[in-house]
Coordinates of C-alpha atoms in Angstrom, one line a residue:
X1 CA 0.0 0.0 0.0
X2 CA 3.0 2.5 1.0
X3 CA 3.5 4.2 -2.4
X4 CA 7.2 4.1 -3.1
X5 CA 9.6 2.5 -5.2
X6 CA 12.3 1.6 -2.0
X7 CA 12.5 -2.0 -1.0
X8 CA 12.9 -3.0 2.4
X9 CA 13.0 -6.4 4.2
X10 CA 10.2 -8.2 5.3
X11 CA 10.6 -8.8 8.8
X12 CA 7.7 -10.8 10.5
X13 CA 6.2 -9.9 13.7
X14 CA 6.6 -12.5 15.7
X15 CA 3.0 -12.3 18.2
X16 CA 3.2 -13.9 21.7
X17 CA 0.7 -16.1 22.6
X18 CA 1.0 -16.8 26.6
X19 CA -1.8 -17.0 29.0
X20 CA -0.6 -13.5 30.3
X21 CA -0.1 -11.9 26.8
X22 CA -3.7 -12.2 26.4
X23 CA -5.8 -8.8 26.9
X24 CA -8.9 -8.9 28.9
X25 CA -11.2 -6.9 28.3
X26 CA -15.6 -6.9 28.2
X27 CA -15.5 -7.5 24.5
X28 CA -13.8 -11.3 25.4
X29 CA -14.6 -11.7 28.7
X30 CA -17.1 -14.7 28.5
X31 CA -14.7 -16.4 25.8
X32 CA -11.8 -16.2 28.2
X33 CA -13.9 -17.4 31.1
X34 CA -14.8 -20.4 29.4
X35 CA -11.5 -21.3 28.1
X36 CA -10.6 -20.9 31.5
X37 CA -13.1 -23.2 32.5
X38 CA -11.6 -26.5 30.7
X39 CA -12.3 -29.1 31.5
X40 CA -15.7 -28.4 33.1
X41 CA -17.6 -27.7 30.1
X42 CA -20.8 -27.5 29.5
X43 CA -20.4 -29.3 26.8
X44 CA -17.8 -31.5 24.9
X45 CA -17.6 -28.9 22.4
X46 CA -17.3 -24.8 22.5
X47 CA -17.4 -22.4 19.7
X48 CA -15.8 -19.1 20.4
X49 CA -16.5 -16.5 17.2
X50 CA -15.9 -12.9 16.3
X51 CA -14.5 -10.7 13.7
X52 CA -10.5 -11.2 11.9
X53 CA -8.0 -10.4 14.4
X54 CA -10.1 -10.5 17.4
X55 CA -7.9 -13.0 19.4
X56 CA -9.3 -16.5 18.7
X57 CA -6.3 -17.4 17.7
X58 CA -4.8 -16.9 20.8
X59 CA -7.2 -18.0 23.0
X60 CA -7.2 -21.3 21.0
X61 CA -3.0 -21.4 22.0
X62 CA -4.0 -21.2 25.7
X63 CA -6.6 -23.6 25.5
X64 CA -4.1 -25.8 24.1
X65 CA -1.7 -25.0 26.6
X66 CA -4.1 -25.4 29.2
X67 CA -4.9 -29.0 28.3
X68 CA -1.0 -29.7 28.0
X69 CA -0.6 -28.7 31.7
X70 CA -3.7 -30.4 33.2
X71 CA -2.8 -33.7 31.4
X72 CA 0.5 -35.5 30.1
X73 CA 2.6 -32.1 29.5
X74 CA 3.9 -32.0 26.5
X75 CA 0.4 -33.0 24.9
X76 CA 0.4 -32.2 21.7
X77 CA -3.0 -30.2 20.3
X78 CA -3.4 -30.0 16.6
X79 CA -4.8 -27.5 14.8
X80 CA -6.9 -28.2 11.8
X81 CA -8.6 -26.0 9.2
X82 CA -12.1 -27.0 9.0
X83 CA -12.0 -27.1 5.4
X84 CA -9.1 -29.7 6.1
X85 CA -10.9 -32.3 7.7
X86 CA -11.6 -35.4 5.4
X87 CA -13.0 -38.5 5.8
X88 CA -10.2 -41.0 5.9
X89 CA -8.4 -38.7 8.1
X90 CA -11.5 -38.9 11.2
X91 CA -10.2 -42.0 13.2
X92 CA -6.5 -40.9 12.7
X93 CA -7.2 -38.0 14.9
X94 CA -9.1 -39.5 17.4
X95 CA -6.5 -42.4 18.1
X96 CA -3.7 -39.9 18.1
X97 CA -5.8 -36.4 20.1
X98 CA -8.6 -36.7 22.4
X99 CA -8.5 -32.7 22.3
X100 CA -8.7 -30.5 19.1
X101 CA -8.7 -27.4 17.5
X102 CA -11.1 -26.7 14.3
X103 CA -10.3 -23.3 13.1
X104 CA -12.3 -21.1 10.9
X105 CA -15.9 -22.8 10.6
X106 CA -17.5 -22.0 7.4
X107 CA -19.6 -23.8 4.6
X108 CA -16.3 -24.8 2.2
X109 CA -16.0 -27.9 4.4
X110 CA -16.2 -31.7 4.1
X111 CA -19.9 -31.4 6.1
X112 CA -19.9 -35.2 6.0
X113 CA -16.6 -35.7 7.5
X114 CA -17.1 -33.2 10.1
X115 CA -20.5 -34.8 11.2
X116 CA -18.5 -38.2 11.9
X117 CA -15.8 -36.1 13.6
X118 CA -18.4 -34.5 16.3
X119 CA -19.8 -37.7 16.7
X120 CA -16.9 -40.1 17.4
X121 CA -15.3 -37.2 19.9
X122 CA -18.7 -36.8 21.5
X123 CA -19.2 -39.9 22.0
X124 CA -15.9 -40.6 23.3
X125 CA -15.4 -38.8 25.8
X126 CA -13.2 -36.3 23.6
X127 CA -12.9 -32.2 23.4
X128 CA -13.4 -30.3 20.1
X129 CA -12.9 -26.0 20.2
X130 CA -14.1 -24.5 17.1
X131 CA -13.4 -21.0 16.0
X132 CA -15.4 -19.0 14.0
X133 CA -16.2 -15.5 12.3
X134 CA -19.7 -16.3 13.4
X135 CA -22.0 -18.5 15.2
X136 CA -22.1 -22.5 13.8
X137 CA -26.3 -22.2 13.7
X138 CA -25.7 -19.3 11.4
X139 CA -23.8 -21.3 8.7
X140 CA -26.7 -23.2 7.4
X141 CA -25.2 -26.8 6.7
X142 CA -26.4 -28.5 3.7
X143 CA -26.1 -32.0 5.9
X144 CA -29.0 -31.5 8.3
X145 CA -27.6 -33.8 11.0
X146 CA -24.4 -31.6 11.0
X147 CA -26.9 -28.4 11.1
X148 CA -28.7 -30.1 14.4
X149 CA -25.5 -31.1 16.3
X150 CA -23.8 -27.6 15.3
X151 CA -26.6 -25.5 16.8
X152 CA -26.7 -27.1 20.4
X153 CA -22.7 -26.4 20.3
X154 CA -22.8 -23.4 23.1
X155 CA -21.6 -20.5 21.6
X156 CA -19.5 -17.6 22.7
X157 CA -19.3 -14.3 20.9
X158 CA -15.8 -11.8 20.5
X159 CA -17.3 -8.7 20.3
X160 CA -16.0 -5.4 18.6
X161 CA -13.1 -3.1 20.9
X162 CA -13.7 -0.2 22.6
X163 CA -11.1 2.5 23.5
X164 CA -9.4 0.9 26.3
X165 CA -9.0 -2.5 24.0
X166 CA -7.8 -1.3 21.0
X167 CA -5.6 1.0 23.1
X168 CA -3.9 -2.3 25.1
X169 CA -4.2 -4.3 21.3
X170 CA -2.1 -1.4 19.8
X171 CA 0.8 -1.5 22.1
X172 CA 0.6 -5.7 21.8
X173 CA 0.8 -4.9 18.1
X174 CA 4.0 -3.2 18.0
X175 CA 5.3 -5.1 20.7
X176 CA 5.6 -8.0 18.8
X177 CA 7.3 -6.0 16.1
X178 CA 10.2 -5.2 19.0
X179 CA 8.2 -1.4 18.7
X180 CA 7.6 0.8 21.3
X181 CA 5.0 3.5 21.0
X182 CA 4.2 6.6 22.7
X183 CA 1.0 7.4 24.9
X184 CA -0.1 10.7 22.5
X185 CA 0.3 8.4 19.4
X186 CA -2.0 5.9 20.9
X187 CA -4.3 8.4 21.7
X188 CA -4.5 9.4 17.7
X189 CA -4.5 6.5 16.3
X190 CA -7.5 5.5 18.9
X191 CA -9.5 8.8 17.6
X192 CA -8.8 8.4 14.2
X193 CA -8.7 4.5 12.9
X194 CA -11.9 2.5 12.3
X195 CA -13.1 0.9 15.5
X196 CA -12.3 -3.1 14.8
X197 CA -9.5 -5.3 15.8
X198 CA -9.1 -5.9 11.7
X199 CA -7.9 -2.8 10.7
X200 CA -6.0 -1.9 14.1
X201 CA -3.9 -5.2 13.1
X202 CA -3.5 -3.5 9.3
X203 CA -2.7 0.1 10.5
X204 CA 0.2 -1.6 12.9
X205 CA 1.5 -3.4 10.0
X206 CA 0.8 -0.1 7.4
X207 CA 2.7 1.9 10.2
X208 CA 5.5 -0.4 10.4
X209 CA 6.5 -1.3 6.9
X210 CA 6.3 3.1 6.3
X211 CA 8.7 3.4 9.2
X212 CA 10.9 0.8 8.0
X213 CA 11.0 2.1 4.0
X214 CA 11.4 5.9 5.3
X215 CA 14.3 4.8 7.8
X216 CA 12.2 6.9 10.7
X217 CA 10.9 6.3 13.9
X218 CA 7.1 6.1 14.3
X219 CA 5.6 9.5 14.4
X220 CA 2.4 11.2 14.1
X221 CA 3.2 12.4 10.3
X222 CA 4.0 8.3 9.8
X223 CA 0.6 7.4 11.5
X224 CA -1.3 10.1 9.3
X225 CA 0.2 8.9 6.1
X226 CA -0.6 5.0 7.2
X227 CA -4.1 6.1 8.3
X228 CA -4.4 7.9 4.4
X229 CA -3.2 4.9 2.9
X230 CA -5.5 2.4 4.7
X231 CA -8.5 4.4 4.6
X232 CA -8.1 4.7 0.8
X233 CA -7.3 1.5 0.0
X234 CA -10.9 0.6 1.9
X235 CA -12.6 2.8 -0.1
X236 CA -11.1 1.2 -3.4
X237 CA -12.2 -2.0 -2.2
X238 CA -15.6 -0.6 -1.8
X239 CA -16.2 -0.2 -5.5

């Protein structure tokens, strides 16, 4: 998006994903309580959903770590796409994880697969956390059995950031870039950037790759020209 013709090197953030790296806040309260709550469950499964960037990732990571701890540390927790999951690979997971990870529910899956999936770790005694953009019931499943089992899944919404949030999400942002930024340019970016966790994680990244081409520090003139950048590449995207 920065409109230059310098190159620079792509250096990867590299995010953290510890229990106390995680920020707390009303928007994921419930999801962090019941992640918390493993291995009393309500229910063998849990789907936690919200918007790109809102920290299911992460909370997925501690759930996994939480599992390790309470059972035979090291246990290894996969982590499969749900448009990944195939029939002949089903019992393979079971026999090998009694806990897993289906990320990013949507309708380009393997419906049948995943229906013998929920069934065999339901009825084994087994642990399935799904993450979503949004709830399973809202999906509509072409398999009706799938359809029925996914709606009783209880359901935990991410919601949106307020100021506070995005504030704590901004200074994790550059943090994992090895970035430290000032209170005042918080403050402006807060005021002035589209309220969702989506396009604080692009501004950090638009911010960072404009530092890094114009050999400067972050500044507010930096976090304007990111803020022009983003805001006009939206609009593009619009029409």
């Amino acid at each position: 998006m920065v409109k230059n013709t310098q190159y620079t090197f792509d250096f990867a953030p590299h995010p953290y994903f510890g229990r106390e790296d995680f920020m707390v806040a009303k928007c994921n309260y419930e999801a962090v309580k019941i992640i918390d709550a493993w291995p009393q469950w309500p229910f063998f499964a849990i789907c936690l959903y919200g918007p790109s960037g809102c920290g299911k990732t992460h909370l997925s990571r501690i759930f996994a770590d939480n599992v390790s701890k309470q059972t035979n540390y090291p246990y290894h927790i996969p982590y499969l796409k749900a448009q990944n999951i195939k029939m002949d690979s089903v019992y393979d997971s079971f026999e090998k994880h009694k806990c897993l990870v289906i990320e990013d529910l949507n309708n380009n899956i393997d419906e049948e697969a995943l229906f013998h999936l929920y069934n065999l770790y339901r009825n084994e005694n087994g642990f399935i956390l799904l993450t979503s953009e949004q709830a399973p019931a809202r999906w509509h499943f072409k398999l009706p059995d799938l359809q029925s089992r996914l709606n009783i899944v209880p359901s935990v919404a991410i919601g949106e950031p307020d100021d506070e949030m995005l504030s704590a999400l901004i200074v994790k942002l550059f943090a994992d870039r090895q970035l430290i930024i000032t209170p005042d340019l918080i403050s402006y970016m807060v005021k002035n950037m589209q309220r969702s966790f989506s396009f604080c994680n692009r501004l950090v990244a638009e911010i960072d790759t404009i530092s890094l081409i114009r050999k400067r520090a972050v500044s507010l003139p930096i976090i304007k020209e990111a803020l022009a950048n983003l805001n006009e590449t939206i609009q593009g995207e619009l029409f």
